mmCIF file of C-alpha atoms and ligand atoms in Angstrom:
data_model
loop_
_atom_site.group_PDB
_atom_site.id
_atom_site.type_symbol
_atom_site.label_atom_id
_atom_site.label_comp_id
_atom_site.label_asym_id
_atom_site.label_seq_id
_atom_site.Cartn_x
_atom_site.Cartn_y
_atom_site.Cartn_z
ATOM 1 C CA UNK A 109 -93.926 63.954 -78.505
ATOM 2 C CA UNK A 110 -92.936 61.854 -81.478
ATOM 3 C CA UNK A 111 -94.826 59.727 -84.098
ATOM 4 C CA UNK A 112 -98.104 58.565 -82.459
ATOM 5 C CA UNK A 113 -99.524 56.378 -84.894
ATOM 6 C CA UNK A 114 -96.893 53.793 -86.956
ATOM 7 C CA UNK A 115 -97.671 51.798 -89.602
ATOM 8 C CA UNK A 116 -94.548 49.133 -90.711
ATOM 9 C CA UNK A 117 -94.319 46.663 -93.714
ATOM 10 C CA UNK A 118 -92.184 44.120 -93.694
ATOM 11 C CA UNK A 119 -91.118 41.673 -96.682
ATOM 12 C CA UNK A 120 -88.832 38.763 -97.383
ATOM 13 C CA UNK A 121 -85.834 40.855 -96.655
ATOM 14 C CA UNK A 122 -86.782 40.895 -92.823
ATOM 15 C CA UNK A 123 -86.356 37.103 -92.551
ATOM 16 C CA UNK A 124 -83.100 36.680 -94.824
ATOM 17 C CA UNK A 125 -80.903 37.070 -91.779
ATOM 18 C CA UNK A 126 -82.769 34.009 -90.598
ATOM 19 C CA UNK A 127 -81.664 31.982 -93.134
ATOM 20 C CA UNK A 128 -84.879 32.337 -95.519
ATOM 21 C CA UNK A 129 -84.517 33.031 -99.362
ATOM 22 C CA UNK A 130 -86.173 35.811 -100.750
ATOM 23 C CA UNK A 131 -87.840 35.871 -103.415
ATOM 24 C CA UNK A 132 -86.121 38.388 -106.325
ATOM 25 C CA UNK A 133 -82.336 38.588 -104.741
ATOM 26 C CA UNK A 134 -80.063 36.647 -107.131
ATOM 27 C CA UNK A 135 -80.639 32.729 -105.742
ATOM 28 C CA UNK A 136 -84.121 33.396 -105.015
ATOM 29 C CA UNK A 137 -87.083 31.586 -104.646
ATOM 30 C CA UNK A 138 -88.093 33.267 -108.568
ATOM 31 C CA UNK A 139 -84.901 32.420 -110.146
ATOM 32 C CA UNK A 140 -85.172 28.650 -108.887
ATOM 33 C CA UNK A 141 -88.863 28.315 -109.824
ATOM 34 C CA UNK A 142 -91.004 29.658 -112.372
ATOM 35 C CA UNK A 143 -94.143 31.419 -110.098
ATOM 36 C CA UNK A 144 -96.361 30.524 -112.764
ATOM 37 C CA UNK A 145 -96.389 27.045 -112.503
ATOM 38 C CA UNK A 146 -96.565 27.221 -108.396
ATOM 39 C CA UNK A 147 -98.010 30.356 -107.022
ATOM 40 C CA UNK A 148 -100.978 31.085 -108.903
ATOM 41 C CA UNK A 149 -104.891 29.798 -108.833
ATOM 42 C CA UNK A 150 -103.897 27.961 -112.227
ATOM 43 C CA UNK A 151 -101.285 26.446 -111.154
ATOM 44 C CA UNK A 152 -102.914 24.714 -108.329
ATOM 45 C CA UNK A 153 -105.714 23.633 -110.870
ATOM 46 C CA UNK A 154 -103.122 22.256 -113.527
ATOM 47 C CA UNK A 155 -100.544 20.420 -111.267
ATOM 48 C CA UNK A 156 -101.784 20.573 -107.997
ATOM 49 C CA UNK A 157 -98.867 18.387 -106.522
ATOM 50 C CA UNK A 158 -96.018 20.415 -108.004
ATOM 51 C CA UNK A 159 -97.461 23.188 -105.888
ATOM 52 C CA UNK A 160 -97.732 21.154 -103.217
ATOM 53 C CA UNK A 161 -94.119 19.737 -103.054
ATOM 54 C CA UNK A 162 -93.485 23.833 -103.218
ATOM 55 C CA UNK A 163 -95.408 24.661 -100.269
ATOM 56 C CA UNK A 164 -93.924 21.396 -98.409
ATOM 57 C CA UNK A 165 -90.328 22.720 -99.283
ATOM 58 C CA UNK A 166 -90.815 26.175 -97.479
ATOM 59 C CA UNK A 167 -92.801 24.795 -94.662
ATOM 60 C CA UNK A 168 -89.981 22.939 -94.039
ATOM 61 C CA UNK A 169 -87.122 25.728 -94.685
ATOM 62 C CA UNK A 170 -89.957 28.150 -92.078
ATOM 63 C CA UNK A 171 -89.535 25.198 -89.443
ATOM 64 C CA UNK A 172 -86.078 25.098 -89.665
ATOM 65 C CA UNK A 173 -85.641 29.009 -88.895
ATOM 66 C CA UNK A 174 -86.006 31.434 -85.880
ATOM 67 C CA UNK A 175 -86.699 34.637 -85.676
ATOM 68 C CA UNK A 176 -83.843 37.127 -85.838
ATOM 69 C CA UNK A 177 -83.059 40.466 -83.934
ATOM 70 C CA UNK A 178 -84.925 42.844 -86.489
ATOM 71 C CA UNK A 179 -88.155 40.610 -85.604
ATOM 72 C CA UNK A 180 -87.619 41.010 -81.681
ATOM 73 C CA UNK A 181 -87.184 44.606 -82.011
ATOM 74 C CA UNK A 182 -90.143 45.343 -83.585
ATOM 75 C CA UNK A 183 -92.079 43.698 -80.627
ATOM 76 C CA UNK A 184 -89.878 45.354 -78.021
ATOM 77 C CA UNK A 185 -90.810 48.983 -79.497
ATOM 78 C CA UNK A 186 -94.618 48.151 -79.539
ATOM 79 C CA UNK A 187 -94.084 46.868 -76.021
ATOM 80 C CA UNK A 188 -91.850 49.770 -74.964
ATOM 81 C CA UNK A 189 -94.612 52.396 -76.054
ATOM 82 C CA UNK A 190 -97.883 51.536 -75.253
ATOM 83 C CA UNK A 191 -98.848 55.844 -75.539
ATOM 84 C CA UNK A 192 -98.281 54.845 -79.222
ATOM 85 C CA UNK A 193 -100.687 52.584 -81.960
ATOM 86 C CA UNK A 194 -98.211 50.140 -83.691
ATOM 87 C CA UNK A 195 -99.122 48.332 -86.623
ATOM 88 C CA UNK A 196 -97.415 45.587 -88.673
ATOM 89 C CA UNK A 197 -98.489 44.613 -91.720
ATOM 90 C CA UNK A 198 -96.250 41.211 -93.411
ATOM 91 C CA UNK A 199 -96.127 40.174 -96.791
ATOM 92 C CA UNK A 200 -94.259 37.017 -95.464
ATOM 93 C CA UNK A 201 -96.186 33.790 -94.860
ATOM 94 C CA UNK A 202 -93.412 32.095 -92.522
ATOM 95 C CA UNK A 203 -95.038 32.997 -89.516
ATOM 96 C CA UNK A 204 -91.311 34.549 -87.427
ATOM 97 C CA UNK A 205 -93.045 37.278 -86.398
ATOM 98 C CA UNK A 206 -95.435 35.696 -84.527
ATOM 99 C CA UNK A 207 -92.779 33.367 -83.559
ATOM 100 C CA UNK A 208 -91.092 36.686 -81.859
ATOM 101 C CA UNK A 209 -94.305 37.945 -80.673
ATOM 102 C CA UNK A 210 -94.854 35.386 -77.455
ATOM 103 C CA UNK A 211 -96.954 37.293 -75.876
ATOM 104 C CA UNK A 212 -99.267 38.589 -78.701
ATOM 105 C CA UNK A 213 -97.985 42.459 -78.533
ATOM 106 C CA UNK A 214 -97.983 43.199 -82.245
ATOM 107 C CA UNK A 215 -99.878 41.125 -84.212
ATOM 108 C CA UNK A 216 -98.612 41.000 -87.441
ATOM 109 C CA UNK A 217 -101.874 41.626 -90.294
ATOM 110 C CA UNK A 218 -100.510 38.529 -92.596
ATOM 111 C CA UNK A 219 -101.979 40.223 -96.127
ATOM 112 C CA UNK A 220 -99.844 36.954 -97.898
ATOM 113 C CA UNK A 221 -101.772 34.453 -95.671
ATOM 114 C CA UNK A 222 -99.903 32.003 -94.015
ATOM 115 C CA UNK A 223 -97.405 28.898 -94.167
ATOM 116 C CA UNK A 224 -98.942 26.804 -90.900
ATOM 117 C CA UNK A 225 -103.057 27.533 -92.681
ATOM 118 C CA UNK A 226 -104.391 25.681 -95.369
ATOM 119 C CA UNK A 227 -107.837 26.168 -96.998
ATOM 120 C CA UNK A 228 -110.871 24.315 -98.241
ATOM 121 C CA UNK A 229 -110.666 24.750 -102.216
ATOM 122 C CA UNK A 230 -114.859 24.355 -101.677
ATOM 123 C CA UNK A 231 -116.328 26.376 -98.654
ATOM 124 C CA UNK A 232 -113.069 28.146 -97.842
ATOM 125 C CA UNK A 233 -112.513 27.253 -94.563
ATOM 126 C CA UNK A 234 -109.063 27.410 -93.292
ATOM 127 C CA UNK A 235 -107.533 25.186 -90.593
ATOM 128 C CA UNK A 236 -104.173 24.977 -88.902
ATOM 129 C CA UNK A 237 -101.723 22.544 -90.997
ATOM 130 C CA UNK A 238 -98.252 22.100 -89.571
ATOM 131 C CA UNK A 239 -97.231 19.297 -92.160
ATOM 132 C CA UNK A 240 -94.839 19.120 -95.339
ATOM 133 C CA UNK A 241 -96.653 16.519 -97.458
ATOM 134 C CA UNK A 242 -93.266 16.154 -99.780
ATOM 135 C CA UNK A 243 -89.623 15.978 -98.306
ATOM 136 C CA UNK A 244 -86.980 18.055 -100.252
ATOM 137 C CA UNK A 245 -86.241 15.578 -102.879
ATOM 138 C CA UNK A 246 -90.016 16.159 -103.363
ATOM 139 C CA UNK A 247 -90.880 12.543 -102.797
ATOM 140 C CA UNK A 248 -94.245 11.601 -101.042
ATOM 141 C CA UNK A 249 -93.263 12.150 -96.804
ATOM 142 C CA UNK A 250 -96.149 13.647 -94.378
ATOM 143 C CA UNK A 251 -94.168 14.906 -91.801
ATOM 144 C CA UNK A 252 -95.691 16.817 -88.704
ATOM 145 C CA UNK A 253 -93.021 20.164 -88.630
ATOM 146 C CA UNK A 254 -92.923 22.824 -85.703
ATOM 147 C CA UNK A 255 -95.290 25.433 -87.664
ATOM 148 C CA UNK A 256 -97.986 25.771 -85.230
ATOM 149 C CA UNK A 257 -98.173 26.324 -81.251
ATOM 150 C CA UNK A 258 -99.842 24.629 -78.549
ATOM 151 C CA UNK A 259 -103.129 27.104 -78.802
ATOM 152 C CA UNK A 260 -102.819 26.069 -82.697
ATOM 153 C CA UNK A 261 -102.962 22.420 -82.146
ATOM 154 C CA UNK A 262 -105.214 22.574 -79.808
ATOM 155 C CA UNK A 263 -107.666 24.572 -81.968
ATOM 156 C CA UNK A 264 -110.984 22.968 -83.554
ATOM 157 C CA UNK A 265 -109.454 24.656 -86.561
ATOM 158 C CA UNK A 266 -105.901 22.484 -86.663
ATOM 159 C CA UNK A 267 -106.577 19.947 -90.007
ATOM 160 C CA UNK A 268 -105.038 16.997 -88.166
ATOM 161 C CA UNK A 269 -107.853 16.460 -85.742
ATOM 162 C CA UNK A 270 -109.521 15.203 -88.287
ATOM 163 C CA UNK A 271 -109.011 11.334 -90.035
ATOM 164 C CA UNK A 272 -108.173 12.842 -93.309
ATOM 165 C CA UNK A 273 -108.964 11.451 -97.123
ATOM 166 C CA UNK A 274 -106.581 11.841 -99.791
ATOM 167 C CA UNK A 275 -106.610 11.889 -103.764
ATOM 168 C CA UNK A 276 -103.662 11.516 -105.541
ATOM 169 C CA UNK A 277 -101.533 11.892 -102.108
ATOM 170 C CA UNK A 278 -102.987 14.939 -101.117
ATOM 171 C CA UNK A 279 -105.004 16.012 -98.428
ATOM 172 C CA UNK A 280 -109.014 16.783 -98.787
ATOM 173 C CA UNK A 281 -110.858 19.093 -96.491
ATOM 174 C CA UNK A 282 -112.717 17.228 -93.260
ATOM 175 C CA UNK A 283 -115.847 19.585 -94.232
ATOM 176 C CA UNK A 284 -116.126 19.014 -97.917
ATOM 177 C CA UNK A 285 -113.768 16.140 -99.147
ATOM 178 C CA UNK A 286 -112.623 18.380 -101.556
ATOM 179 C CA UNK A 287 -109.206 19.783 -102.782
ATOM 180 C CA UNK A 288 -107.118 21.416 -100.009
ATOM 181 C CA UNK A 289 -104.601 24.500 -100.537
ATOM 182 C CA UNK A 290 -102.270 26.068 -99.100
ATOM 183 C CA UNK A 291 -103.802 29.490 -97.499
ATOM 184 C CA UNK A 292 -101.113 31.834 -99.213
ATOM 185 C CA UNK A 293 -102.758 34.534 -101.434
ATOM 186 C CA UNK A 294 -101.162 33.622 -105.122
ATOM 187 C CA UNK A 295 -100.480 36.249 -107.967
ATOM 188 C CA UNK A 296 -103.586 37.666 -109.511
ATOM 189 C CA UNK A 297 -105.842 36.616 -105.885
ATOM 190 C CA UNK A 298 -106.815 39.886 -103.533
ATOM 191 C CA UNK A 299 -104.154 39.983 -100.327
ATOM 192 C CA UNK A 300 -105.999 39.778 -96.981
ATOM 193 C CA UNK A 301 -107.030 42.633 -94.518
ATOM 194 C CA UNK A 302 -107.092 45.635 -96.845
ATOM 195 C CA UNK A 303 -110.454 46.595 -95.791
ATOM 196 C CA UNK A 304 -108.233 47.268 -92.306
ATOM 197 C CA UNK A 305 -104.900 48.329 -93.894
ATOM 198 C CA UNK A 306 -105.976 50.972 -96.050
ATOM 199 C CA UNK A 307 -107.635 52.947 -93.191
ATOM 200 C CA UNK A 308 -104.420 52.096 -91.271
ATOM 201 C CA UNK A 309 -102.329 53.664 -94.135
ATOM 202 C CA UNK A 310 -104.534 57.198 -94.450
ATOM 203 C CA UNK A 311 -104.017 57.501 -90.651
ATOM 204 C CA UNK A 312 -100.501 56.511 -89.987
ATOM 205 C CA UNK A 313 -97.847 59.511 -89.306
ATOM 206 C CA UNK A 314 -94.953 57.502 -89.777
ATOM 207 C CA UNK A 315 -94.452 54.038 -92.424
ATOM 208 C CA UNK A 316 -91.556 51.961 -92.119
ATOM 209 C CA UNK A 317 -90.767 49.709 -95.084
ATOM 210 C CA UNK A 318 -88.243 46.809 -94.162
ATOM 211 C CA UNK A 319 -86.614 44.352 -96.217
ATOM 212 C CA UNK A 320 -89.586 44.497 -99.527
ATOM 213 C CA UNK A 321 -88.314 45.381 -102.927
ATOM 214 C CA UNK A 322 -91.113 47.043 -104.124
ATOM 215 C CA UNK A 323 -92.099 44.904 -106.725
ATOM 216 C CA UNK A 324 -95.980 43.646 -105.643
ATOM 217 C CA UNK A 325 -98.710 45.499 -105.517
ATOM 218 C CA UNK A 326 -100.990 46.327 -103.662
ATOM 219 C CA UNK A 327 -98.075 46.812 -100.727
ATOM 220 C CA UNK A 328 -95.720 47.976 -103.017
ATOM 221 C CA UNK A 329 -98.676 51.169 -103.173
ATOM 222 C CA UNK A 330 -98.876 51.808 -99.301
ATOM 223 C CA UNK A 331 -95.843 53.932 -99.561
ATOM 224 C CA UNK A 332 -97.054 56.667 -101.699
ATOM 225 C CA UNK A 333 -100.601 56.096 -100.234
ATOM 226 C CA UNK A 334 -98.922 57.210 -96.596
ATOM 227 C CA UNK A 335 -97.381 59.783 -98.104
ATOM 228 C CA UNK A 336 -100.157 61.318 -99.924
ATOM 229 C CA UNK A 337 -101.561 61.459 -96.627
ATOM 230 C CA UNK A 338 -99.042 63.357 -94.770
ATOM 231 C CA UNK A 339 -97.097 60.649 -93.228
ATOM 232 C CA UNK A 340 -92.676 60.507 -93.076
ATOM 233 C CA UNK A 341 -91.757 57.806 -94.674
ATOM 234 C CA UNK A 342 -88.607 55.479 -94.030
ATOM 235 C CA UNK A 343 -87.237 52.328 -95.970
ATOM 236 C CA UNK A 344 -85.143 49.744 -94.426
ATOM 237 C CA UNK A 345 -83.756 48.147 -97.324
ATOM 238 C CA UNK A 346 -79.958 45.805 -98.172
ATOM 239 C CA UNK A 347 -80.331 48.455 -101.652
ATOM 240 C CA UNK A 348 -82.946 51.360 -102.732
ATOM 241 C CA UNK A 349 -86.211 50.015 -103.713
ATOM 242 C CA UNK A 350 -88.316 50.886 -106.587
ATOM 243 C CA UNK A 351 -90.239 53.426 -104.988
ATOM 244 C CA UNK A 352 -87.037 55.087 -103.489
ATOM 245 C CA UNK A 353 -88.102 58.422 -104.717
ATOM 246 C CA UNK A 354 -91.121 58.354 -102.064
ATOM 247 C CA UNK A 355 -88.873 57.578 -99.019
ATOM 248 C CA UNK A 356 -88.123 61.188 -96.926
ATOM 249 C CA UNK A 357 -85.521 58.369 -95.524
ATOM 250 C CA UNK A 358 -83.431 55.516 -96.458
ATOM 251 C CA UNK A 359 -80.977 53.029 -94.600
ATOM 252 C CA UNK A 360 -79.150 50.673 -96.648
ATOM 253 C CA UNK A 361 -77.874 47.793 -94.542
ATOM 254 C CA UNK A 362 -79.347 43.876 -93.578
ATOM 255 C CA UNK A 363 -82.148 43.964 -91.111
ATOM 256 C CA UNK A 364 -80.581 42.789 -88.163
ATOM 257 C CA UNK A 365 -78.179 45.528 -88.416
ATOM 258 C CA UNK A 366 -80.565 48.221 -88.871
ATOM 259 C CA UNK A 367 -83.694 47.586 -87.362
ATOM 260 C CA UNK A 368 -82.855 47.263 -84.027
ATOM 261 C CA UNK A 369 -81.027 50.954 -84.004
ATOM 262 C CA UNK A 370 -83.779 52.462 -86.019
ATOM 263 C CA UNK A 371 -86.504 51.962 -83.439
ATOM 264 C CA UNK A 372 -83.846 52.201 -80.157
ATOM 265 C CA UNK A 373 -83.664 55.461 -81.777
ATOM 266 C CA UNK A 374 -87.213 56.104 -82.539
ATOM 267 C CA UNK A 375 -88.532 57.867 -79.823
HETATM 268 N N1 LIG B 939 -81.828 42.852 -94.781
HETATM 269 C C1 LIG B 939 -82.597 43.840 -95.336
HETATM 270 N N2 LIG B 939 -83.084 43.777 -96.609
HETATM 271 C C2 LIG B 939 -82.749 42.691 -97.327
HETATM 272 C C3 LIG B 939 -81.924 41.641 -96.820
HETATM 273 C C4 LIG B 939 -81.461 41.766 -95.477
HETATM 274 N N3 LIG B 939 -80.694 40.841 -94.924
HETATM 275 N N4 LIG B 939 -81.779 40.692 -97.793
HETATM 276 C C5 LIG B 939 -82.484 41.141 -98.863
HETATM 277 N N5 LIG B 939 -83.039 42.343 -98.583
HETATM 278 C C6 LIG B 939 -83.921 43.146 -99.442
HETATM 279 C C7 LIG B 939 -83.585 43.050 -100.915
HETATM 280 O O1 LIG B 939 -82.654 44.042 -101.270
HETATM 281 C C8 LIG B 939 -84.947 43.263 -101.578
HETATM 282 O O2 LIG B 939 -85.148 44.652 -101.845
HETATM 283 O O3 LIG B 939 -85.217 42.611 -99.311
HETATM 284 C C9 LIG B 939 -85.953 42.808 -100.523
HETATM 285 C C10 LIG B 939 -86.651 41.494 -100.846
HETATM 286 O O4 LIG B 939 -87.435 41.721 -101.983
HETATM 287 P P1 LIG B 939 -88.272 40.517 -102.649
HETATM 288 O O5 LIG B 939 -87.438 39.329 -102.768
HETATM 289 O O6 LIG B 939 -88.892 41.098 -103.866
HETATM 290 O O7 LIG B 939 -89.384 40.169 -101.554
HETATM 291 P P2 LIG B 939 -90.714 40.963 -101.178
HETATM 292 O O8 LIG B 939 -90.578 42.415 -101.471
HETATM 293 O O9 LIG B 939 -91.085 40.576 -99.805
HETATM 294 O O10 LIG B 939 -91.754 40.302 -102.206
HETATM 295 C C11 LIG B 939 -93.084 40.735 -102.174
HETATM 296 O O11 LIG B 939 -93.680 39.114 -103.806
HETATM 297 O O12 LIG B 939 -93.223 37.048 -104.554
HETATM 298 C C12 LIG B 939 -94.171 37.781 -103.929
HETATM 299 O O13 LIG B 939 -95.858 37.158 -102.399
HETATM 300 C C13 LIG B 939 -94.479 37.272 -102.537
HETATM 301 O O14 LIG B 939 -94.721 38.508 -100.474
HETATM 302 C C14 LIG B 939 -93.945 38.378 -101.636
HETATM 303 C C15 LIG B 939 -94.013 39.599 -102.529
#
C-alpha cells in the first residue's frame, strides 16, 4: 500500500538547478548582502529603497528562470496518485512551483510569502505586483516582468490596476497611500500557514526535505516534529543538513538528479 499521506519541504536548493542563488552556499544571496540591512521589518523602516532595489533584483533573476525537472516531478507524483494526500510546503518566494503546477495539482503552501505579492505596510492587504522598481545596477527602472499569470493580472488584487502614488520612487498602496512591501515574511516576522502546516506535519507518514539546509526555523523544526510523530523521514540534499541525525534517509546529489528518481520510485 505505501505512504498515504506525504508531506514535502522544499528550499532554495530545489531551484539552484534553475539558475537561482541560494541563500548560504558559498556565492550566496548572504555572503553578497548583509540580511540585516534587507530582509528584516527594520530594515524596510530604515532604508526602505535599499530593500527595494533587493526585492527588484530577485524579481528579476525569478523572471528570468523556469522551472526545472525536480519541480515537474513533484507535480507528476501528486498527479500520478490521486489514492494519496500530497502536500508541499516552500520556503522559496520565486513562485517555480507554481510555474510547474499549470493545472493547480499541488499547490505549493508558500510559508516565505511570495516574489509576484506585495503588501499594504497599513491595512495589510496584499495585491499581485509583477514589477522590479530598480534594474540591476539598482538605478530607478519600473519594469513590468513575467511574475504573474493571466488569472493574476486579471485579478482585482493585481497593484497595477490601480493609478499608483509614489514617495521617494516607491510605490504606495491604492487603499491607504501608505508604504508598500514586498509580501516576503523577513527574519524575526511569523512564516505563513502554520496554523495548516503543523496539523499537516502530526499527520504525515512520510516528509521529504529537498534542497533546505536546515538553518531557519520554524521549517528547519518540521523534521523532528514528523518524526516525533511516527513519520519516515527522507532528505534530498547537494550535502547532509543540520538535522541529518533525524533523516531515516539521505540522498546526496542536485535536485534534478534526484528528485525525479526518488518519487518514480516512490510507490
Ligand atoms: N540540489 C539540491 N540541493 C542543493 C542544490 C542542488 N542543486 N544546490 C544547493 N543545495 C542545497 C545546499 O547544500 C543547502 O543545504 O540546498 C540547501 C540550501 O540551503 P540555504 O541556502 O540555507 O536555503 P534554505 O534552506 O532554503 O533557506 C531557508 O532562509 O534565508 C532564509 O527565508 C530564507 O527561505 C529561506 C530560508
Amino acid at each position: 500500500m505505501g505512504f498515504k499521506n506525504i508531506v514535502i519541504l522544499t528550499g532554495a536548493g530545489i531551484s539552484a538547478d534553475s539558475g537561482l542563488s541560494t541563500f548560504r552556499d558559498s556565492g550566496g544571496l548572504w555572503e553578497q548582502y548583509r540580511l540585516e540591512e534587507i530582509a528584516t521589518p527594520e530594515a524596510f523602516h530604515n532604508n526602505p529603497t535599499l530593500v527595494w532595489k533587493f526585492y527588484s533584483m530577485r524579481r528579476i533573476e525569478a523572471a528570468k528562470a523556469s522551472p526545472n525537472l525536480a519541480h515537474f516531478a513533484l507535480v507528476e507524483y501528486a498527479r500520478n496518485h490521486p489514492e494519496k494526500k500530497v502536500t508541499l510546503i516552500t520556503q522559496n518566494v520565486d513562485g517555480l512551483h507554481h510555474r510547474a503546477d499549470s493545472h493547480e495539482e499541488l499547490s505549493p503552501l508558500c510559508m516565505h510569502g511570495s516574489l509576484n505579492e506585495s503588501r499594504c505596510t497599513h491595512c495589510g492587504e496584499i495585491y499581485f505586483d509583477d514589477y522590479a522598481y530598480f534594474n540591476l545596477n539598482g538605478d530607478y527602472a519600473p519594469t513590468q516582468l513575467n511574475l504573474c499569470n493571466e488569472s493574476q493580472r486579471a485579478s482585482p488584487r493585481y497593484l497595477h490596476h490601480y493609478k499608483l502614488q509614489y514617495r521617494k520612487f516607491l510605490p504606495l498602496s491604492p487603499c491607504c497611500n501608505q508604504d508598500l512591501r514586498p509580501h516576503i515574511v523577513w527574519f524575526g516576522e511569523y512564516p505563513l500557514y502554520m496554523e495548516k502546516i503543523q496539523p499537516l506535519l502530526r499527520e504525515c507518514d512520510l516528509f521529504v526535505s529537498i534542497g533546505t539546509s536546515g538553518n531557519v526555523y520554524p521549517a528547519a523544526g518540521f523534521l523532528q516534529v514528523a518524526k516525533s510523530h511516527g513519520a519516515k523521514t527522507v532528505c534530498l540534499n547537494k550535502e547532509e543538513i543540520l538535522q541529518h541525525d533525524l533523516c531515516d534517509e539521505f540522498i546526496a546529489g542536485r535536485a534534478i538528479d534526484i528528485v525525479s528518481q526518488y518519487f518514480k520510485k516512490l510507490t
